[in-house]
PDB file of C-alpha atoms in Angstrom:
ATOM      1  CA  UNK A   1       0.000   0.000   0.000  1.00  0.00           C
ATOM      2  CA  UNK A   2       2.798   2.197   1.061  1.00  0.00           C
ATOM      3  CA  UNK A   3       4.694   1.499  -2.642  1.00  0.00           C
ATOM      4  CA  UNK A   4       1.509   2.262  -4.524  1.00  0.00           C
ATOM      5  CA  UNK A   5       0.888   5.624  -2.579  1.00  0.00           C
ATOM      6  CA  UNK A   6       4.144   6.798  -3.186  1.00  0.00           C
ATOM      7  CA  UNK A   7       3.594   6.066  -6.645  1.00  0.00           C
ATOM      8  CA  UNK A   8       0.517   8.670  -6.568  1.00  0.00           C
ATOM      9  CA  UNK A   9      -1.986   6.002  -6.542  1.00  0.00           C
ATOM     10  CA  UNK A  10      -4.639   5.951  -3.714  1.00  0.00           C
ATOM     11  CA  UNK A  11      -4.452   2.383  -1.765  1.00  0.00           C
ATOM     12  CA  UNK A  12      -7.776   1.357   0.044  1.00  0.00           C
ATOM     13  CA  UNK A  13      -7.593  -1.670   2.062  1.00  0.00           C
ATOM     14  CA  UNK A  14     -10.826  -3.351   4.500  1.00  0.00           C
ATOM     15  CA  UNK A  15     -11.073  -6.241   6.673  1.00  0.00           C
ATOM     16  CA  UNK A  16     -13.951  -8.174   5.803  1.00  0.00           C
ATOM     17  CA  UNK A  17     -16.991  -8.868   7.645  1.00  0.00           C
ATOM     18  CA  UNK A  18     -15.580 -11.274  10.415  1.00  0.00           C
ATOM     19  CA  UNK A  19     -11.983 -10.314  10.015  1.00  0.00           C
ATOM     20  CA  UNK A  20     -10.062  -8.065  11.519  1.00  0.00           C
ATOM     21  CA  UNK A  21     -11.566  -5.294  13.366  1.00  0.00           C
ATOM     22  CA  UNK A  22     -14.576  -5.650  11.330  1.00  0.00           C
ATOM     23  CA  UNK A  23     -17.567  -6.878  13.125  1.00  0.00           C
ATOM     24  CA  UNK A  24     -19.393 -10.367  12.304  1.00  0.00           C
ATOM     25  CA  UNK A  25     -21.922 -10.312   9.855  1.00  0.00           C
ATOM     26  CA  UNK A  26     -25.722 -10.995  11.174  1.00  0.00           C
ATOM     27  CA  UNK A  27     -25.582 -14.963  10.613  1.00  0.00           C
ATOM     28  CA  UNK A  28     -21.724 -16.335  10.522  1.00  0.00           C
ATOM     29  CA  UNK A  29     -22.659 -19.547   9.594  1.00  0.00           C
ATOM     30  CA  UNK A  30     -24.176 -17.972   6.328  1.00  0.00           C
ATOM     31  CA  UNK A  31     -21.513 -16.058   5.513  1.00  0.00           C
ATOM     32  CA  UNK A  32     -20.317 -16.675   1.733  1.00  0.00           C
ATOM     33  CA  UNK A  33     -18.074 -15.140  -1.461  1.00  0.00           C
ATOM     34  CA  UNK A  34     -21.303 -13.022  -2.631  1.00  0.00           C
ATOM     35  CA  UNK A  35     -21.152 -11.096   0.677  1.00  0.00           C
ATOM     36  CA  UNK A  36     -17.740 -10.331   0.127  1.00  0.00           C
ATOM     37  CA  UNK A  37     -18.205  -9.408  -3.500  1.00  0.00           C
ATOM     38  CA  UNK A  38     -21.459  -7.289  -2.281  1.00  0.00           C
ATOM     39  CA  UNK A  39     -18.780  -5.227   0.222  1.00  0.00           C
ATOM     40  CA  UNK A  40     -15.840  -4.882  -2.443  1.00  0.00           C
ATOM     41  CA  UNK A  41     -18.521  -2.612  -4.304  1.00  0.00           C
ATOM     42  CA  UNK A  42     -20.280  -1.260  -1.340  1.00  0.00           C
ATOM     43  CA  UNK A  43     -16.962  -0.089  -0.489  1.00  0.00           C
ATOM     44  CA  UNK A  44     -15.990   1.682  -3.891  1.00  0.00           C
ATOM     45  CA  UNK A  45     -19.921   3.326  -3.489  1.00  0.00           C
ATOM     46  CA  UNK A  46     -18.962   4.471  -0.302  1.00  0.00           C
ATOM     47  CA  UNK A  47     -16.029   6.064  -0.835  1.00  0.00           C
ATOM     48  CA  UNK A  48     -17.367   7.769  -4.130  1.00  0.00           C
ATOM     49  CA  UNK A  49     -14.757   5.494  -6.540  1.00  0.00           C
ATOM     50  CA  UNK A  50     -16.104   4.787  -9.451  1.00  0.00           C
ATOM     51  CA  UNK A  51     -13.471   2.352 -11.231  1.00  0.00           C
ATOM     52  CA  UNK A  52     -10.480   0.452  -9.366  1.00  0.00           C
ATOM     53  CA  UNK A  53      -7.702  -2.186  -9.945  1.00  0.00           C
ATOM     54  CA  UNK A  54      -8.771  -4.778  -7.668  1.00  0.00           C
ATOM     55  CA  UNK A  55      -5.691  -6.907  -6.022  1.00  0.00           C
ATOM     56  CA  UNK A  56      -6.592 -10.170  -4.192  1.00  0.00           C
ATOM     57  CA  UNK A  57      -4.237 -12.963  -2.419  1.00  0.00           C
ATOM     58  CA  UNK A  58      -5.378 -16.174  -1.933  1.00  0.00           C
ATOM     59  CA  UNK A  59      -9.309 -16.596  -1.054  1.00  0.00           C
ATOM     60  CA  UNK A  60      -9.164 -12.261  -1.494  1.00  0.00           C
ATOM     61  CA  UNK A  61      -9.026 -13.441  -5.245  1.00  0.00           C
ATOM     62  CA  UNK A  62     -12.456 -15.017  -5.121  1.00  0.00           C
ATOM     63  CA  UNK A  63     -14.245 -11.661  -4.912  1.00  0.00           C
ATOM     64  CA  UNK A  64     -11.972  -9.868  -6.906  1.00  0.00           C
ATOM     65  CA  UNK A  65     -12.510 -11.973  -9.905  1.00  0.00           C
ATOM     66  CA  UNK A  66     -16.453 -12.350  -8.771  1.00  0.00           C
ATOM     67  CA  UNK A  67     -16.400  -8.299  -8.565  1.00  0.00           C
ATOM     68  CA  UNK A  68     -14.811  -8.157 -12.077  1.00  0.00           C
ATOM     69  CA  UNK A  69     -16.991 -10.590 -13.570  1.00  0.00           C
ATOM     70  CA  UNK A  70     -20.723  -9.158 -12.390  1.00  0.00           C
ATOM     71  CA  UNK A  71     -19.607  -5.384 -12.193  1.00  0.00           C
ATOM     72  CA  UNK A  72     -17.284  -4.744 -15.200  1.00  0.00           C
ATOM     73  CA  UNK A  73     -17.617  -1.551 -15.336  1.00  0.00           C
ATOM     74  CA  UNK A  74     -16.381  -0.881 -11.778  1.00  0.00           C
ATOM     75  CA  UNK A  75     -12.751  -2.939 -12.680  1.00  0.00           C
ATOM     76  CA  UNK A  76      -9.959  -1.309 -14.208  1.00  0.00           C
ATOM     77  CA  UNK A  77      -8.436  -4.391 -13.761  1.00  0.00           C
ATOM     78  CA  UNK A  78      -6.970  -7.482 -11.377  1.00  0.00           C
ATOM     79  CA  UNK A  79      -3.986  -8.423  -9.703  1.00  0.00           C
ATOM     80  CA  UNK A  80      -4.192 -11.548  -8.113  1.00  0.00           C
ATOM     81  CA  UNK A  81      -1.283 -13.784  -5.830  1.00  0.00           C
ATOM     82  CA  UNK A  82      -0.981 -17.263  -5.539  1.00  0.00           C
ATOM     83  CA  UNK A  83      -4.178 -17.980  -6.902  1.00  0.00           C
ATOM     84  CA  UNK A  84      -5.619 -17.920 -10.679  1.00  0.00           C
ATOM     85  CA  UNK A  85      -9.477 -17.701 -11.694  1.00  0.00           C
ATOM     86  CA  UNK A  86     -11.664 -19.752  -9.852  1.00  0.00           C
ATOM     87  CA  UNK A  87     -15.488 -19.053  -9.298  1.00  0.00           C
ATOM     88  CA  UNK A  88     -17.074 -20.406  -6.092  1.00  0.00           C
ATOM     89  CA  UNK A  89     -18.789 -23.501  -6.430  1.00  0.00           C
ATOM     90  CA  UNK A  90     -18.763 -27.181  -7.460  1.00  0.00           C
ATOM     91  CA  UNK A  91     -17.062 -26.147 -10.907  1.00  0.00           C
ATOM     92  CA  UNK A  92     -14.413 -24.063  -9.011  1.00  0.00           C
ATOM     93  CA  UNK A  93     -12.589 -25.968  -6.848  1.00  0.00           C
ATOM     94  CA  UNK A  94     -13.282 -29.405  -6.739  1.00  0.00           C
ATOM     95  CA  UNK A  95     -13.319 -31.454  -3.577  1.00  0.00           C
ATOM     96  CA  UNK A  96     -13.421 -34.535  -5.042  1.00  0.00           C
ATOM     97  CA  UNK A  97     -10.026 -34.339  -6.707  1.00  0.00           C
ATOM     98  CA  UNK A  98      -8.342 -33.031  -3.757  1.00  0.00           C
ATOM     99  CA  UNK A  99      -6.506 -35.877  -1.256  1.00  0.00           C
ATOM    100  CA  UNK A 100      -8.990 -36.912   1.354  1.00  0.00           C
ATOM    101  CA  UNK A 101      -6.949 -35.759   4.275  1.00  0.00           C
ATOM    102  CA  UNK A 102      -6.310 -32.366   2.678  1.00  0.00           C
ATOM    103  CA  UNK A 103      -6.554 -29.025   4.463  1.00  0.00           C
ATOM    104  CA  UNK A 104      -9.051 -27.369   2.904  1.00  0.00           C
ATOM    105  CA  UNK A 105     -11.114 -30.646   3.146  1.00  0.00           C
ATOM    106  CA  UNK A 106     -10.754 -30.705   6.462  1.00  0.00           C
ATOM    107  CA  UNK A 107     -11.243 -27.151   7.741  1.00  0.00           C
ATOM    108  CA  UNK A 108     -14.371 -27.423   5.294  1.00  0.00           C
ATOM    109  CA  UNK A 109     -15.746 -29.929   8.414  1.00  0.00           C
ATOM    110  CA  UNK A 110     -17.866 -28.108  11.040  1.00  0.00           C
ATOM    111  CA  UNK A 111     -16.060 -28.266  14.498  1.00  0.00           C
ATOM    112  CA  UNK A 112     -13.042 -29.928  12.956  1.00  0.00           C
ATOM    113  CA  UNK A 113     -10.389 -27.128  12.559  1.00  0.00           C
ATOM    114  CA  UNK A 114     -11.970 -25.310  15.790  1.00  0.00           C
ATOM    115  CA  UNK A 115     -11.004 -28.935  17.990  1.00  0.00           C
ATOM    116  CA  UNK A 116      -7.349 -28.534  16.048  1.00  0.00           C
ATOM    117  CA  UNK A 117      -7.071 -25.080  17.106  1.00  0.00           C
ATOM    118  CA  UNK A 118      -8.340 -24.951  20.105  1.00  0.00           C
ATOM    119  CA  UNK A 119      -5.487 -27.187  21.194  1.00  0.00           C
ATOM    120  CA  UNK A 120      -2.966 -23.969  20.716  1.00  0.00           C
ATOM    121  CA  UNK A 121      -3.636 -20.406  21.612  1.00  0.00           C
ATOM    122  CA  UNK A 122      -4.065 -17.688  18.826  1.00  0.00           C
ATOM    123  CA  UNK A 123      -0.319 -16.807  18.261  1.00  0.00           C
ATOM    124  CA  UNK A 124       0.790 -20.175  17.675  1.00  0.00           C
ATOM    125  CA  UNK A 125      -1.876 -21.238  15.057  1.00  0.00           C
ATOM    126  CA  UNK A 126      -1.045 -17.947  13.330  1.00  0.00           C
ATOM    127  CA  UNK A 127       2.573 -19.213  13.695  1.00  0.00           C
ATOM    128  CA  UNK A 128       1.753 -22.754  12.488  1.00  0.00           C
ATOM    129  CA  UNK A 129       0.039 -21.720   9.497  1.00  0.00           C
ATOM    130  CA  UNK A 130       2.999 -19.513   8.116  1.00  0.00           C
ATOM    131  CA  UNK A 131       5.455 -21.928   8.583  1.00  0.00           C
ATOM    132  CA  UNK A 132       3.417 -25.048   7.076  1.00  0.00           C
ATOM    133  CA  UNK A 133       1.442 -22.877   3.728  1.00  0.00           C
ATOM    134  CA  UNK A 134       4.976 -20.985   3.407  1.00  0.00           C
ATOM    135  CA  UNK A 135       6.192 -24.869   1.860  1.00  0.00           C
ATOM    136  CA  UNK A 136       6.442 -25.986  -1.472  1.00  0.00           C
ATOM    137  CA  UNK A 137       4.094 -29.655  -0.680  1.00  0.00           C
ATOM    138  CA  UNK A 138       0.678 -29.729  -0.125  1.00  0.00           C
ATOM    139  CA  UNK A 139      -1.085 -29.864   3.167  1.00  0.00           C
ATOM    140  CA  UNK A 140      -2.062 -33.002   4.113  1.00  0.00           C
ATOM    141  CA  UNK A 141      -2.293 -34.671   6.986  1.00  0.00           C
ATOM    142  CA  UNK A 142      -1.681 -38.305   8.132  1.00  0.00           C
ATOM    143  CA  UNK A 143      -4.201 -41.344   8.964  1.00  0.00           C
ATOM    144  CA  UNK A 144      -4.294 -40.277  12.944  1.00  0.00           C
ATOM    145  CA  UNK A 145      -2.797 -36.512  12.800  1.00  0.00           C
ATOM    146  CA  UNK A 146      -4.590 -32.931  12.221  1.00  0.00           C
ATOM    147  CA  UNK A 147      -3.405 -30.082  10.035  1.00  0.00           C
ATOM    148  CA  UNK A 148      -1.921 -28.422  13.178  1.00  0.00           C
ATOM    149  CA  UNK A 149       0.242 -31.359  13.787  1.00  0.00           C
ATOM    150  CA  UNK A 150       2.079 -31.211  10.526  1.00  0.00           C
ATOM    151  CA  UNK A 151       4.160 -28.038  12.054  1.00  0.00           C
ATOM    152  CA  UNK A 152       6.897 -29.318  14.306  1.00  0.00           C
ATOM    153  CA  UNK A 153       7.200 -26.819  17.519  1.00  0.00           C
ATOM    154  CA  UNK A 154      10.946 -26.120  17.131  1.00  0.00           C
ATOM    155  CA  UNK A 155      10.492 -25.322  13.525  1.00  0.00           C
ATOM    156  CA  UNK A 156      11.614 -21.220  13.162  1.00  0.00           C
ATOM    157  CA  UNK A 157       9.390 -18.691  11.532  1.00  0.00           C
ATOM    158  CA  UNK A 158      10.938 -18.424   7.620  1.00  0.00           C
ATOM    159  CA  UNK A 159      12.834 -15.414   7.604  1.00  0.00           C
ATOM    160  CA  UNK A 160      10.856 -12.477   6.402  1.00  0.00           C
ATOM    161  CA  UNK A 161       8.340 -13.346   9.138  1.00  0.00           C
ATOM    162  CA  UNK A 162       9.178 -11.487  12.503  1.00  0.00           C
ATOM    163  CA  UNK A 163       8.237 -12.239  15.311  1.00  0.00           C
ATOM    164  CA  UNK A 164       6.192  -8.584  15.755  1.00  0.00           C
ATOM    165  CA  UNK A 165       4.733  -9.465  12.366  1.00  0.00           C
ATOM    166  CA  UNK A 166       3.353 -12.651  14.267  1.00  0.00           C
ATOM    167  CA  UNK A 167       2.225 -10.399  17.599  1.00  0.00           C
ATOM    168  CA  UNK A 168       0.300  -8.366  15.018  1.00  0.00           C
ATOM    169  CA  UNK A 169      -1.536 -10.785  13.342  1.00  0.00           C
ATOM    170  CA  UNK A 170      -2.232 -12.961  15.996  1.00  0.00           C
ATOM    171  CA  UNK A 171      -3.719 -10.050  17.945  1.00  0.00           C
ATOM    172  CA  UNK A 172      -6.159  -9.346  15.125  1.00  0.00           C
ATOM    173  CA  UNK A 173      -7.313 -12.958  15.264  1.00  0.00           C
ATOM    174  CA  UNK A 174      -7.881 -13.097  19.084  1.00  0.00           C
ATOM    175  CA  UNK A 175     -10.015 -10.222  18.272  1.00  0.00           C
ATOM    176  CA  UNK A 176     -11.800 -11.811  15.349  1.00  0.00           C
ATOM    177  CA  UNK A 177     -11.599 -15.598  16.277  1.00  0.00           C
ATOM    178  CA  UNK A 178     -11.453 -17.971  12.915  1.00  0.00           C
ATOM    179  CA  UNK A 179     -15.360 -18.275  12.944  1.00  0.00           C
ATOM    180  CA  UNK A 180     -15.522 -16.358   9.506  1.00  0.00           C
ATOM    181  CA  UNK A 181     -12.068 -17.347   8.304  1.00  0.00           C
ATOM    182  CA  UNK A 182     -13.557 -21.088   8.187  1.00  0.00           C
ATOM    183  CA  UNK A 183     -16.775 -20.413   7.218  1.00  0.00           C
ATOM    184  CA  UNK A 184     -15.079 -18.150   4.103  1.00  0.00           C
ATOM    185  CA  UNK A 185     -13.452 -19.707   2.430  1.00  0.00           C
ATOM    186  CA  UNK A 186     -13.385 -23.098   3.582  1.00  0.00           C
ATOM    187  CA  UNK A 187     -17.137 -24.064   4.264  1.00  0.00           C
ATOM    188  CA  UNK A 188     -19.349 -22.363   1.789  1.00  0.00           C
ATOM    189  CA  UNK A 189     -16.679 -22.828  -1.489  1.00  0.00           C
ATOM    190  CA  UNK A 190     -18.892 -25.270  -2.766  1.00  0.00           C
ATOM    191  CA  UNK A 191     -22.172 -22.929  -2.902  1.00  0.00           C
ATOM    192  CA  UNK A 192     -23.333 -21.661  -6.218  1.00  0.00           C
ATOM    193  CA  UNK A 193     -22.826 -18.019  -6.414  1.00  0.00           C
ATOM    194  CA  UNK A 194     -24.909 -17.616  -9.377  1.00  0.00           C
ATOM    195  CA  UNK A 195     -22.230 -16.766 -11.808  1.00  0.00           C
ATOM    196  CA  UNK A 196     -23.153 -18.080 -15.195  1.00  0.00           C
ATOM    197  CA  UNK A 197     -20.618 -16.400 -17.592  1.00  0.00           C
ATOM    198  CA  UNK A 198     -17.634 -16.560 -15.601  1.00  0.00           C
ATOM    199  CA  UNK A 199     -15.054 -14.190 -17.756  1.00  0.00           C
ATOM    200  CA  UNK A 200     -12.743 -11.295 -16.250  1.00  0.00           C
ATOM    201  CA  UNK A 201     -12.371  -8.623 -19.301  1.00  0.00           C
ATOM    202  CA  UNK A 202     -10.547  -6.651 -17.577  1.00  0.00           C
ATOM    203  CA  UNK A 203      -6.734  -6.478 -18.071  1.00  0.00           C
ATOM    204  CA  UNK A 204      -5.283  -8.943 -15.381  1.00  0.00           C
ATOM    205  CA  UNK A 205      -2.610  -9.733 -13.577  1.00  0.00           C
ATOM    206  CA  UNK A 206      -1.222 -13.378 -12.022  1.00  0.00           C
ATOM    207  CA  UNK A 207       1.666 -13.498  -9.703  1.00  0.00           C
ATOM    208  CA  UNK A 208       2.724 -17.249  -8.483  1.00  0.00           C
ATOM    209  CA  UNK A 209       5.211 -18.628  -6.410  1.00  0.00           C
ATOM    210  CA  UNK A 210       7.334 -20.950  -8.514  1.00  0.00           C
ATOM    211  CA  UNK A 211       7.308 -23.054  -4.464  1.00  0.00           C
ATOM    212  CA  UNK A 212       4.230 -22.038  -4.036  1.00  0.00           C
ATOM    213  CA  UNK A 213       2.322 -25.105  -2.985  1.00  0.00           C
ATOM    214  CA  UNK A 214      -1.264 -23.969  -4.807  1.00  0.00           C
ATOM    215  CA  UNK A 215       0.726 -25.112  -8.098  1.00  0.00           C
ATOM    216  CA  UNK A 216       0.840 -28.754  -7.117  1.00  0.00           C
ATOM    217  CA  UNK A 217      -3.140 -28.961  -6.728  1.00  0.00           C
ATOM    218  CA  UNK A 218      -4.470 -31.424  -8.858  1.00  0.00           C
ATOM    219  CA  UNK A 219      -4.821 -30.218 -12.225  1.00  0.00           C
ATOM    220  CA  UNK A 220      -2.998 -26.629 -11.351  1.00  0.00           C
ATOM    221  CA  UNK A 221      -0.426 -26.866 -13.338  1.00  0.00           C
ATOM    222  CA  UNK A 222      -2.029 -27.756 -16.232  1.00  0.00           C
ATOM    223  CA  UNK A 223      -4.233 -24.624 -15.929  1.00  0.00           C
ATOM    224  CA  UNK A 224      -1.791 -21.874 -15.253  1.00  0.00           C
ATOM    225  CA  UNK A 225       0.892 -22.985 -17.754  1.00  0.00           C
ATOM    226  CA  UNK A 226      -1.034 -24.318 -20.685  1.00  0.00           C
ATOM    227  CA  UNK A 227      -2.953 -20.706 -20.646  1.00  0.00           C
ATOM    228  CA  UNK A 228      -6.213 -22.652 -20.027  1.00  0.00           C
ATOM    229  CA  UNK A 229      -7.053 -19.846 -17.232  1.00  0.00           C
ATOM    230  CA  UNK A 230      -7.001 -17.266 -20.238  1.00  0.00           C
ATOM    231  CA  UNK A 231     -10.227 -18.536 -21.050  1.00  0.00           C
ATOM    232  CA  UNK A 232     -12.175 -17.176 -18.834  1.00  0.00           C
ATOM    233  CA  UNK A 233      -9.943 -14.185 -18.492  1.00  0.00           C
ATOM    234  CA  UNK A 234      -8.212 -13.005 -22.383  1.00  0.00           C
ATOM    235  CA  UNK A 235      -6.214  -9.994 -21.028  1.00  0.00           C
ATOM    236  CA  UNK A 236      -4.361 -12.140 -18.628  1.00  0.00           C
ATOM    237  CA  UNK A 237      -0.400 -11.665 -18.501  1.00  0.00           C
ATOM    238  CA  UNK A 238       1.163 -14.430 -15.886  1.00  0.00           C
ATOM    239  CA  UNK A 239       4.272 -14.054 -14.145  1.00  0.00           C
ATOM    240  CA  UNK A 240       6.278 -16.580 -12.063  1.00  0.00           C
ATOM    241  CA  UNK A 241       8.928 -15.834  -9.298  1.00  0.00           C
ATOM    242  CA  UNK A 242      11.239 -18.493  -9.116  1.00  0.00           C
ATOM    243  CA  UNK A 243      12.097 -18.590  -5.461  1.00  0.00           C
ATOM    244  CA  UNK A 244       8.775 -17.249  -4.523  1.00  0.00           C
ATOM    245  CA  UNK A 245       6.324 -19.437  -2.360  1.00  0.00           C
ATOM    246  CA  UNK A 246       2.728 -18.858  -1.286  1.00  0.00           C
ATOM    247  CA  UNK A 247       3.615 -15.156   0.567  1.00  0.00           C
ATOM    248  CA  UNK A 248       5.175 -13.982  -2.377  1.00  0.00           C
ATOM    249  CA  UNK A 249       4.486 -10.218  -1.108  1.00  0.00           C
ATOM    250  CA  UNK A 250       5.696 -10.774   2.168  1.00  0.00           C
ATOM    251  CA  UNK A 251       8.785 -13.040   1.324  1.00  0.00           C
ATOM    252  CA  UNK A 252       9.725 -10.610  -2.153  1.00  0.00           C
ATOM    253  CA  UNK A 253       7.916  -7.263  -1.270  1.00  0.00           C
ATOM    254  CA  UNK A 254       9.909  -5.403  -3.258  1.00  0.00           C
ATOM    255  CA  UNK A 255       9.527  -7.673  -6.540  1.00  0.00           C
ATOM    256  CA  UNK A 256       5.788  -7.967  -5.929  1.00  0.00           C
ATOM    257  CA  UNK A 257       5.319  -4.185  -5.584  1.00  0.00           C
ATOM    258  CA  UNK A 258       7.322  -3.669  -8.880  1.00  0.00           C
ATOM    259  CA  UNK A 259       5.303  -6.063 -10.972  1.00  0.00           C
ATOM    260  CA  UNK A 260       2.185  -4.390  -9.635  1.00  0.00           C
ATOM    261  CA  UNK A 261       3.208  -1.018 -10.550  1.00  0.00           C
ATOM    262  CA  UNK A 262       4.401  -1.587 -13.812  1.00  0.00           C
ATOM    263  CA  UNK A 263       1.168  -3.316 -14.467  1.00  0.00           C
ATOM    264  CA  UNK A 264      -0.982  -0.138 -13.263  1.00  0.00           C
ATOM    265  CA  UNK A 265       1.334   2.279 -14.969  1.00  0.00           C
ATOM    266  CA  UNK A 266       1.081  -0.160 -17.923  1.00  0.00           C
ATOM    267  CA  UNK A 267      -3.207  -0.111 -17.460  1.00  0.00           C
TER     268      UNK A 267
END
């Protein structure tokens, strides 16, 4: 944010409902993708923006490219990290291809990921989490193990990870709890969000991790390097980092905010 100010461009950044500071929507456990959509353009109304360049990491690229595809006329364009186009619902990502012990299959189980947590206290599940998604392997757990015990405790934080960056995030989550961060993404990816013509027109931007473990999903690959995501978005330019993993702008900062800045001064 600070990079693209400096660069004359106004950076707005929100915690969504459940996140954060922000306070929990009126019924959690119906909490899904739409919502966040409906508050990306809420957001721009409120402020009186009428166009933006949206820029989503991770699950924050689900609304961006759901934002882009129902309200074209309110993109300039998308920059998304560590994760390419994908729609909520069954055609999105697919559960069934996924191994049965995976993470996102398993934090997609009511009470299952709370009993894992709940084991730790708020710092160290923050700290677990950035050491084990920071890895080039997918996340899956043994017969008689949960996702938190795939972290060993003496394992160091990777190296552009401090430990006040830790204090700081962790003391957002004891504020939030991970009600909403489990219910969105994890346990409503699978609902239909209505999109029938899912295609970003907007010019677009994908960043990923050559380590980054999201390429080693089934069928990933495939996708991102055959160009078969340009389908559903034409005016898509891809660029890989080679040592980059799935934090890509907090591991390469620098990088990251140079590729987004050429792209907007390109746009």
């Amino acid at each position: 944010m600070i990079a693209m100010a400096n660069a004359g461009y106004r950076a707005v950044a929100f915690d969504f409902r459940g996140y954060g500071l922000s306070d929990y929507p009126p019924e959690p456990e119906r909490a899904n993708f739409n919502d966040l959509a409906d508050d990306v353009v809420a957001l721009l109304d409120s402020l009186a923006i009428d166009k933006a360049f949206l820029v989503g990491k991770d699950f924050g690229a689900f609304p961006a490219f759901s934002v882009a595809v129902t309200h074209p006329e309110r993109v300039l364009g998308v920059i998304t990290l560590g994760v390419p186009f994908l729609i909520p619902g069954p055609l999105g990502v697919q559960f069934d291809l996924l191994p049965k012990r995976y993470y996102v299959i398993r934090w997609a189980e009511p009470g299952r990921a709370e009993a894992d947590f709940g084991r730790f206290d708020v710092k160290t599940v923050v700290r677990n989490i950035y050491i084990l998604f920071c890895r080039s392997e997918l996340q899956v757990a043994g017969d008689n193990e949960e996702i938190m015990d795939l972290v060993d405790p003496s394992t160091p934080l990777p190296p552009w990870f401090t430990e006040e960056d830790l204090d700081v995030y962790a003391t957002l989550y004891q504020n939030s709890g991970f009600r909403t961060a489990l219910q969105v993404p994890y346990r409503c990816m699978q609902l239909d969000c209505g999109i029938t013509n899912p295609k970003v027109i907007a010019p677009s931007l994908l960043i990923m991790g050559e380590k980054d473990y999201v390429m080693k999903s089934p069928g990933m690959e495939d996708y991102i390097r055959k160009g078969i995501v340009k389908q559903f978005m034409p005016n898509l330019d891809i660029i890989f980092m080679s040592e980059g993993n799935h934090f890509v702008q907090e591991q390469l900062p620098e990088q990251v905010n140079e590729l987004i800045l050429s792209f907007l001064t390109k746009n």
